[in-house]
Each structure stands twice: as C-alpha cells, then as structure tokens.
Amino acid sequence: MPKTRLDTARIRAARRTIDPVFLDTPLYRCEPLEPELGCAVSIKLETANPVRSFKARGTELVASQLADDGQHAVVCASAGNLGQALAWSGRGRGLDVTVVATRRATVAKLDRIRALGARLELVDGDHELARDRAAAIAQQRGIRLLEDSLDIETCDGAGTIGLELVDTAPSFDAVLIALGGGALATGVGHVLKEQAPHVEVLCVQPLGAPAMTRSWHQRAVVTTESINTIADGVAGRRPIPAVLDDLLLVADDAILVQETSIIAGMRMLLDQAGLVAEPSAALGVAAILEDPDRFAGRHVAIIVCGSNVDLAAYHSWIRSTHVRRAGPSTVRSGLPGGRTSRP
C-alpha cells in the first residue's frame, strides 16, 4: 500500500476526544437544490456547531493533547475559522491561545476570535505571511505551533466527517470537498477510499487560488505569487509537500471554479436550502453549476464546511448573481466592484 500519514483506526479513536457537539452533524437529502443542479444532492452540514465550521474537530484533538502534556500555550495562523476553533477548544482547557491573521480577514471571524478569549495579532499581506509570523512567535516563545493540514490532528479531525459519511451506508457516488490546505480533503478522502472506494472524491478550489489544484495535476508542489478570491478559507499560495502526497492518494480529481459560480452557489444554498454559507462552503455547488453534464443523474454529497461571513459582503455577493442551471458561460462574469478572478 502507498504510504500515507492517515490512519483510519486513529481517526476512529479521535471521536472519543472530540466534544460531541462537533460530531454527527446533519446529513440529509436536499431535494429543493436538485431541479436546478440536475442531480441528487445530500448535504453534510458542518456549520451546525458553536464555531460554524468543521475546524474544531481538529483543534479539539490538539488542545486535548496539549492539556494532557501540561503545555499551556499554542499559536496558529488562520483565515478565521481555525482561529475560532482553536480559541474555543483552548478556552475550555485553560490554554493561552494566540491567533495570527491578516488585516484583510473577515471582520466577523476576527471579532469572534477575540470574543472567545484568544490573543489576536494582525499582519499586513496574505495568509502565507500570517503563517510565517505564527512560526516566528512559536519559536520566540517556545510554544506549540499549530499548522493546519500539516499537523495530522487537523486531518484526523476532518476524517471523522468521512466516518460519518460512510457509516450512513451512503447511496451517493461522489463527494465534493472544498480544497484549501488539504486537511478536509485528505481526512475525508482517506476514509472514503478505504471504506467506500466506489465513491468519487472530488476536490474543488477557486480559480483565483489554484495552488493545491495545480500541484495535484502536476504531481509536484506548485506555488503562486498571488491570490484573488472571495473564498478566504481556501486561499493559500504555498502547498505543504506532505499534504500533497496524501492528497495524491485519495483525490480522483481537483477542479477549479470561477468566482461567479461560487457566488451563485451561495445564492442557491440560501434560496433553496435556507443556509448561509461562506464562499468556501459553496465550492461544491459551484462545481456542479459549471459542469452539470458531469453530475447529471448522479447522487452527490456536498460538505458545507463553514458559515462565518461578513453580512454586508454576503448580501452584496448574493444580490449580484442570478442563479441558473448551466455552465460557466451563462453565469455573469465579473465580481462586485469590477474585480475578476485570475489564477
């Protein structure tokens, strides 16, 4: 068997550590989406928890381990969701949590990190500079650096979502997973490939932040100079080699989607499913909108992975696009304010 960092037995054991409030999230058939998407759709709702994203499944493992080892401080870089999750998990275990984020991060996410009691440091630039700063803080203070996707606990935590998918005896034949650093895709993908190998694992990333997708296709790490996407939760430029190695073993395809399709997906999730989804959480719907023939007549599971949004921006986005079941050429081009997506 090819070597991977993932282990299903360890992922199963992780369920005993993670607070049950983050486990067994709703999984249900969402029929109102189906006429426009042209396929059967099941939603795995990872927003129904205290931090509105799947990230706490991993931070619960990290915080528990730190507390058991007598360590009292941890730092991470975050676009917002990981920081909230680590703050939540750390608060319950008496940990000193520092989160480094960019000044461009979603204000609602930053406010929630502060409200949960974490120390927040803001940097100019993008998420990669926040990663660099977090590493420097860890070295200076001699504390644990939590690196999303590289630290296996974040992948194990995400893998518990995969267990919940396969334990339902799934009838779906494909799962669409938002692709950023790779923890969600590798964790869920590993479990599916081992426990339900007939299920196609499809990863989705914005065209404006394509580094991991390009790396998957080229079978080698590809970095980019810049990013241009509203999907801040998946907007990285420097893939982690070890994570790419894991992804290559489990992903059947990696797909890039346009910004307008992401916005259309957010609008559909609101109108047809009653869900407020952040841009990263709408990537699966965007993939179906851009290539409906690929999914026609199939049963697809979509992981809705986060709902932490700035409401003003959210309302601006969903007002900007009229949703129709069609490929990318029928979705209006351009973003609010005249911005466009580019790789």
Protein backbone atom coordinates (compact mmCIF):
# COMPACT_ATOMS: atom_id res chain seq x y z
CA MET A 1 0.00 0.00 0.00
CA PRO A 2 1.27 3.53 -0.75
CA LYS A 3 2.49 5.32 2.35
CA THR A 4 0.16 7.90 3.89
CA ARG A 5 0.14 9.87 7.12
CA LEU A 6 -3.55 9.00 7.64
CA ASP A 7 -4.80 6.04 9.67
CA THR A 8 -8.47 5.09 9.93
CA ALA A 9 -8.12 3.45 13.35
CA ARG A 10 -6.60 6.65 14.72
CA ILE A 11 -9.40 8.67 13.14
CA ARG A 12 -11.99 6.43 14.80
CA ALA A 13 -10.22 6.89 18.13
CA ALA A 14 -10.35 10.67 17.64
CA ARG A 15 -14.12 10.60 18.06
CA ARG A 16 -13.62 9.77 21.74
CA THR A 17 -11.70 13.02 22.29
CA ILE A 18 -13.71 15.48 20.22
CA ASP A 19 -16.54 17.21 22.06
CA PRO A 20 -19.79 15.56 20.85
CA VAL A 21 -21.17 18.99 20.00
CA PHE A 22 -18.99 18.86 16.86
CA LEU A 23 -19.79 15.26 15.91
CA ASP A 24 -22.62 13.64 13.97
CA THR A 25 -23.61 16.79 12.12
CA PRO A 26 -26.73 16.63 9.95
CA LEU A 27 -26.57 14.68 6.69
CA TYR A 28 -29.69 14.93 4.58
CA ARG A 29 -31.04 14.85 1.06
CA CYS A 30 -31.73 18.43 -0.11
CA GLU A 31 -34.36 18.00 -2.79
CA PRO A 32 -35.00 21.73 -3.44
CA LEU A 33 -31.49 22.02 -4.91
CA GLU A 34 -31.95 19.15 -7.30
CA PRO A 35 -34.10 20.57 -10.14
CA GLU A 36 -31.58 23.33 -10.86
CA LEU A 37 -28.49 21.20 -10.34
CA GLY A 38 -29.78 18.19 -12.26
CA CYS A 39 -28.60 15.59 -9.76
CA ALA A 40 -29.48 14.19 -6.36
CA VAL A 41 -27.79 16.20 -3.60
CA SER A 42 -27.07 15.32 0.01
CA ILE A 43 -25.66 17.97 2.34
CA LYS A 44 -23.27 17.30 5.21
CA LEU A 45 -23.83 20.37 7.36
CA GLU A 46 -20.60 21.28 9.15
CA THR A 47 -21.91 24.68 10.25
CA ALA A 48 -24.25 23.39 12.96
CA ASN A 49 -21.87 23.84 15.88
CA PRO A 50 -20.55 26.61 18.18
CA VAL A 51 -17.84 27.81 15.73
CA ARG A 52 -19.81 27.33 12.49
CA SER A 53 -17.15 25.25 10.75
CA PHE A 54 -15.57 21.80 10.77
CA LYS A 55 -12.24 23.08 12.11
CA ALA A 56 -12.97 22.34 15.77
CA ARG A 57 -12.86 18.61 15.09
CA GLY A 58 -9.11 19.04 14.69
CA THR A 59 -8.49 21.70 17.34
CA GLU A 60 -10.23 19.54 19.93
CA LEU A 61 -7.54 16.91 19.38
CA VAL A 62 -4.71 19.45 19.56
CA ALA A 63 -6.00 21.22 22.67
CA SER A 64 -6.66 17.96 24.47
CA GLN A 65 -3.15 16.71 23.73
CA LEU A 66 -1.58 19.97 24.93
CA ALA A 67 -3.55 19.92 28.16
CA ASP A 68 -2.64 16.27 28.79
CA ASP A 69 1.05 17.07 28.21
CA GLY A 70 0.98 20.03 30.61
CA GLN A 71 1.55 22.61 27.87
CA HIS A 72 -0.26 25.89 28.27
CA ALA A 73 0.15 27.91 25.08
CA VAL A 74 -0.37 27.49 21.36
CA VAL A 75 -0.27 29.74 18.29
CA CYS A 76 -1.72 29.34 14.81
CA ALA A 77 -2.18 31.28 11.62
CA SER A 78 -5.75 31.43 10.44
CA ALA A 79 -8.03 32.99 7.87
CA GLY A 80 -10.55 32.95 10.70
CA ASN A 81 -12.20 29.56 11.11
CA LEU A 82 -9.22 27.67 12.54
CA GLY A 83 -8.56 30.56 14.91
CA GLN A 84 -12.11 30.48 16.23
CA ALA A 85 -11.97 26.73 16.66
CA LEU A 86 -8.63 26.80 18.47
CA ALA A 87 -9.85 29.62 20.70
CA TRP A 88 -12.97 27.61 21.58
CA SER A 89 -11.07 24.39 22.27
CA GLY A 90 -8.30 26.18 24.16
CA ARG A 91 -10.67 28.18 26.35
CA GLY A 92 -12.23 25.01 27.69
CA ARG A 93 -8.83 23.63 28.65
CA GLY A 94 -7.22 26.77 30.07
CA LEU A 95 -4.80 27.30 27.20
CA ASP A 96 -3.21 30.60 26.18
CA VAL A 97 -4.17 30.86 22.50
CA THR A 98 -2.62 33.28 20.01
CA VAL A 99 -4.04 33.61 16.51
CA VAL A 100 -2.28 35.42 13.68
CA ALA A 101 -4.48 36.64 10.84
CA THR A 102 -4.28 39.18 8.07
CA ARG A 103 -5.88 42.59 8.28
CA ARG A 104 -7.95 41.59 5.26
CA ALA A 105 -9.61 38.72 7.10
CA THR A 106 -13.38 38.69 7.55
CA VAL A 107 -14.22 41.06 10.41
CA ALA A 108 -16.87 38.75 11.83
CA LYS A 109 -14.30 35.97 12.15
CA LEU A 110 -11.79 38.26 13.87
CA ASP A 111 -14.41 39.55 16.29
CA ARG A 112 -15.38 36.01 17.23
CA ILE A 113 -11.75 35.02 17.84
CA ARG A 114 -11.42 37.91 20.30
CA ALA A 115 -14.75 37.09 21.92
CA LEU A 116 -13.56 33.55 22.58
CA GLY A 117 -10.62 34.90 24.57
CA ALA A 118 -7.72 34.38 22.19
CA ARG A 119 -4.93 36.90 21.66
CA LEU A 120 -5.19 38.16 18.06
CA GLU A 121 -2.28 39.57 16.08
CA LEU A 122 -2.91 41.07 12.65
CA VAL A 123 -0.36 41.30 9.85
CA ASP A 124 -0.30 43.05 6.51
CA GLY A 125 -0.30 40.83 3.43
CA ASP A 126 -1.88 37.43 2.86
CA HIS A 127 -2.28 34.18 4.76
CA GLU A 128 1.21 32.97 3.91
CA LEU A 129 2.70 35.93 5.76
CA ALA A 130 0.45 35.11 8.71
CA ARG A 131 1.87 31.57 8.65
CA ASP A 132 5.40 32.98 8.74
CA ARG A 133 4.57 35.24 11.68
CA ALA A 134 2.93 32.44 13.65
CA ALA A 135 6.03 30.28 13.18
CA ALA A 136 8.20 33.13 14.43
CA ILE A 137 6.03 33.59 17.55
CA ALA A 138 6.20 29.88 18.31
CA GLN A 139 9.98 29.93 18.09
CA GLN A 140 10.35 33.09 20.15
CA ARG A 141 8.04 31.92 22.94
CA GLY A 142 8.89 28.24 22.79
CA ILE A 143 5.25 27.22 22.38
CA ARG A 144 3.33 24.83 20.15
CA LEU A 145 2.75 25.96 16.58
CA LEU A 146 -0.44 24.51 15.14
CA GLU A 147 -0.09 24.25 11.37
CA ASP A 148 -3.36 23.44 9.66
CA SER A 149 -3.17 20.40 7.37
CA LEU A 150 0.47 19.72 8.24
CA ASP A 151 -0.38 18.78 11.83
CA ILE A 152 -2.01 15.40 11.48
CA GLU A 153 -4.60 16.15 14.19
CA THR A 154 -6.30 18.59 11.82
CA CYS A 155 -6.57 15.85 9.19
CA ASP A 156 -7.72 13.25 11.72
CA GLY A 157 -10.42 15.60 12.95
CA ALA A 158 -11.65 16.16 9.41
CA GLY A 159 -11.50 12.43 8.83
CA THR A 160 -14.25 11.90 11.38
CA ILE A 161 -16.56 13.57 8.84
CA GLY A 162 -15.65 10.79 6.45
CA LEU A 163 -16.59 8.19 9.06
CA GLU A 164 -19.99 9.80 9.47
CA LEU A 165 -20.49 9.77 5.70
CA VAL A 166 -19.66 6.09 5.26
CA ASP A 167 -21.41 4.94 8.43
CA THR A 168 -24.73 6.04 6.90
CA ALA A 169 -24.36 3.31 4.23
CA PRO A 170 -24.21 6.01 1.55
CA SER A 171 -26.08 5.80 -1.71
CA PHE A 172 -24.15 8.75 -3.11
CA ASP A 173 -21.45 8.07 -5.67
CA ALA A 174 -19.40 11.27 -5.42
CA VAL A 175 -18.44 13.74 -2.70
CA LEU A 176 -17.40 17.34 -3.38
CA ILE A 177 -14.88 18.72 -0.89
CA ALA A 178 -13.54 22.27 -0.56
CA LEU A 179 -9.78 22.25 -1.10
CA GLY A 180 -7.50 24.69 0.69
CA GLY A 181 -4.58 23.49 2.77
CA GLY A 182 -5.85 19.94 2.35
CA ALA A 183 -6.86 18.72 5.83
CA LEU A 184 -10.53 18.31 4.92
CA ALA A 185 -9.87 16.66 1.57
CA THR A 186 -7.19 14.26 2.81
CA GLY A 187 -9.00 13.31 6.03
CA VAL A 188 -12.37 12.68 4.40
CA GLY A 189 -10.80 11.27 1.25
CA HIS A 190 -8.71 8.73 3.14
CA VAL A 191 -11.71 7.29 4.95
CA LEU A 192 -13.83 7.16 1.80
CA LYS A 193 -11.16 5.44 -0.28
CA GLU A 194 -10.66 2.83 2.41
CA GLN A 195 -14.26 2.30 3.48
CA ALA A 196 -16.27 3.25 0.36
CA PRO A 197 -13.91 3.04 -2.63
CA HIS A 198 -16.77 3.35 -5.12
CA VAL A 199 -17.31 6.98 -4.05
CA GLU A 200 -15.53 9.50 -6.27
CA VAL A 201 -13.56 12.07 -4.24
CA LEU A 202 -13.63 15.43 -5.99
CA CYS A 203 -11.79 18.46 -4.60
CA VAL A 204 -12.83 21.99 -5.52
CA GLN A 205 -10.81 25.19 -5.35
CA PRO A 206 -11.28 28.75 -6.65
CA LEU A 207 -9.65 29.66 -9.94
CA GLY A 208 -8.22 32.66 -8.08
CA ALA A 209 -6.37 30.45 -5.55
CA PRO A 210 -5.29 27.39 -7.56
CA ALA A 211 -2.01 26.32 -5.96
CA MET A 212 -3.06 22.98 -4.47
CA THR A 213 -5.14 22.04 -7.52
CA ARG A 214 -2.26 22.80 -9.87
CA SER A 215 0.02 20.82 -7.59
CA TRP A 216 -2.33 17.83 -7.71
CA HIS A 217 -2.45 17.88 -11.50
CA GLN A 218 1.31 18.27 -11.86
CA ARG A 219 2.10 15.78 -9.07
CA ALA A 220 4.52 18.30 -7.56
CA VAL A 221 4.23 21.40 -5.39
CA VAL A 222 3.26 24.48 -7.38
CA THR A 223 3.23 27.87 -5.65
CA THR A 224 1.59 31.06 -6.87
CA GLU A 225 2.60 34.68 -6.46
CA SER A 226 -0.82 36.00 -5.52
CA ILE A 227 -4.43 35.08 -4.89
CA ASN A 228 -7.67 36.73 -5.96
CA THR A 229 -10.79 35.14 -4.49
CA ILE A 230 -13.56 35.88 -2.02
CA ALA A 231 -13.13 32.33 -0.67
CA ASP A 232 -10.66 33.32 2.04
CA GLY A 233 -10.90 29.99 3.82
CA VAL A 234 -9.11 28.18 0.98
CA ALA A 235 -6.84 30.97 -0.24
CA GLY A 236 -3.29 29.66 0.11
CA ARG A 237 -0.27 30.07 -2.15
CA ARG A 238 2.20 27.51 -0.77
CA PRO A 239 1.01 23.89 -0.61
CA ILE A 240 2.62 21.65 2.01
CA PRO A 241 4.51 18.76 0.34
CA ALA A 242 3.43 16.11 2.87
CA VAL A 243 -0.21 17.10 2.48
CA LEU A 244 0.03 16.97 -1.30
CA ASP A 245 1.46 13.44 -1.03
CA ASP A 246 -1.60 12.40 0.99
CA LEU A 247 -3.96 14.13 -1.43
CA LEU A 248 -2.48 12.38 -4.44
CA LEU A 249 -3.50 9.05 -2.89
CA VAL A 250 -7.16 9.88 -2.31
CA ALA A 251 -8.41 12.54 -4.75
CA ASP A 252 -9.93 11.40 -8.04
CA ASP A 253 -9.91 14.92 -9.44
CA ALA A 254 -9.21 18.52 -8.47
CA ILE A 255 -11.44 21.16 -10.02
CA LEU A 256 -11.13 24.95 -10.34
CA VAL A 257 -14.26 27.13 -10.35
CA GLN A 258 -14.95 30.76 -11.13
CA GLU A 259 -15.88 33.41 -8.59
CA THR A 260 -19.27 33.98 -10.18
CA SER A 261 -20.08 30.29 -9.79
CA ILE A 262 -19.11 30.44 -6.11
CA ILE A 263 -21.45 33.37 -5.60
CA ALA A 264 -24.21 31.57 -7.50
CA GLY A 265 -23.67 28.57 -5.24
CA MET A 266 -24.01 30.73 -2.13
CA ARG A 267 -27.24 32.16 -3.50
CA MET A 268 -28.63 28.70 -4.25
CA LEU A 269 -27.80 27.44 -0.77
CA LEU A 270 -29.65 30.40 0.70
CA ASP A 271 -32.65 30.28 -1.60
CA GLN A 272 -33.13 26.53 -1.88
CA ALA A 273 -31.62 25.16 1.35
CA GLY A 274 -32.03 28.06 3.78
CA LEU A 275 -28.29 28.02 4.51
CA VAL A 276 -25.91 30.93 4.94
CA ALA A 277 -22.67 29.59 3.51
CA GLU A 278 -19.33 31.33 3.33
CA PRO A 279 -17.71 31.23 -0.14
CA SER A 280 -15.53 28.21 0.64
CA ALA A 281 -18.62 26.24 1.63
CA ALA A 282 -20.28 26.86 -1.74
CA LEU A 283 -17.47 25.39 -3.85
CA GLY A 284 -19.24 22.06 -4.28
CA VAL A 285 -22.38 23.66 -5.68
CA ALA A 286 -20.19 25.85 -7.90
CA ALA A 287 -18.56 22.76 -9.39
CA ILE A 288 -21.93 21.29 -10.34
CA LEU A 289 -23.08 24.59 -11.85
CA GLU A 290 -20.00 24.76 -14.05
CA ASP A 291 -20.16 21.17 -15.31
CA PRO A 292 -23.75 19.93 -14.99
CA ASP A 293 -23.29 17.13 -17.53
CA ARG A 294 -20.64 15.52 -15.34
CA PHE A 295 -23.07 15.16 -12.46
CA ALA A 296 -26.36 14.64 -14.31
CA GLY A 297 -28.37 11.81 -12.80
CA ARG A 298 -25.82 11.11 -10.07
CA HIS A 299 -26.13 11.35 -6.28
CA VAL A 300 -23.59 13.83 -4.94
CA ALA A 301 -22.71 14.65 -1.34
CA ILE A 302 -21.55 18.19 -0.59
CA ILE A 303 -19.77 19.17 2.63
CA VAL A 304 -20.97 22.64 3.62
CA CYS A 305 -17.92 23.44 5.70
CA GLY A 306 -18.39 26.96 7.09
CA SER A 307 -20.82 29.85 7.55
CA ASN A 308 -18.74 32.65 9.06
CA VAL A 309 -19.35 35.63 6.82
CA ASP A 310 -19.38 39.40 6.92
CA LEU A 311 -23.07 40.07 6.40
CA ALA A 312 -22.60 43.24 4.36
CA ALA A 313 -20.29 41.48 1.93
CA TYR A 314 -22.54 38.43 1.88
CA HIS A 315 -25.62 40.42 0.92
CA SER A 316 -23.62 42.23 -1.76
CA TRP A 317 -22.48 38.93 -3.25
CA ILE A 318 -25.80 37.15 -3.33
CA ARG A 319 -27.55 40.18 -4.86
CA SER A 320 -25.02 40.25 -7.70
CA THR A 321 -25.87 36.96 -9.42
CA HIS A 322 -28.99 35.35 -10.80
CA VAL A 323 -28.73 31.58 -10.46
CA ARG A 324 -29.47 29.35 -13.44
CA ARG A 325 -28.68 25.70 -14.01
CA ALA A 326 -25.95 25.96 -16.65
CA GLY A 327 -22.24 26.04 -17.26
CA PRO A 328 -19.90 28.94 -16.54
CA SER A 329 -20.70 30.80 -19.75
CA THR A 330 -24.24 31.51 -18.51
CA VAL A 331 -23.22 32.92 -15.15
CA ARG A 332 -22.50 36.62 -15.32
CA SER A 333 -18.81 37.38 -15.42
CA GLY A 334 -17.09 39.76 -13.05
CA LEU A 335 -17.34 40.39 -9.34
CA PRO A 336 -18.94 43.20 -7.38
CA GLY A 337 -16.83 46.30 -7.80
CA GLY A 338 -15.43 45.19 -11.14
CA ARG A 339 -12.95 42.63 -9.77
CA THR A 340 -12.37 39.44 -11.72
CA SER A 341 -10.81 36.14 -10.76
CA ARG A 342 -7.42 35.15 -12.12
CA PRO A 343 -5.09 32.30 -11.26
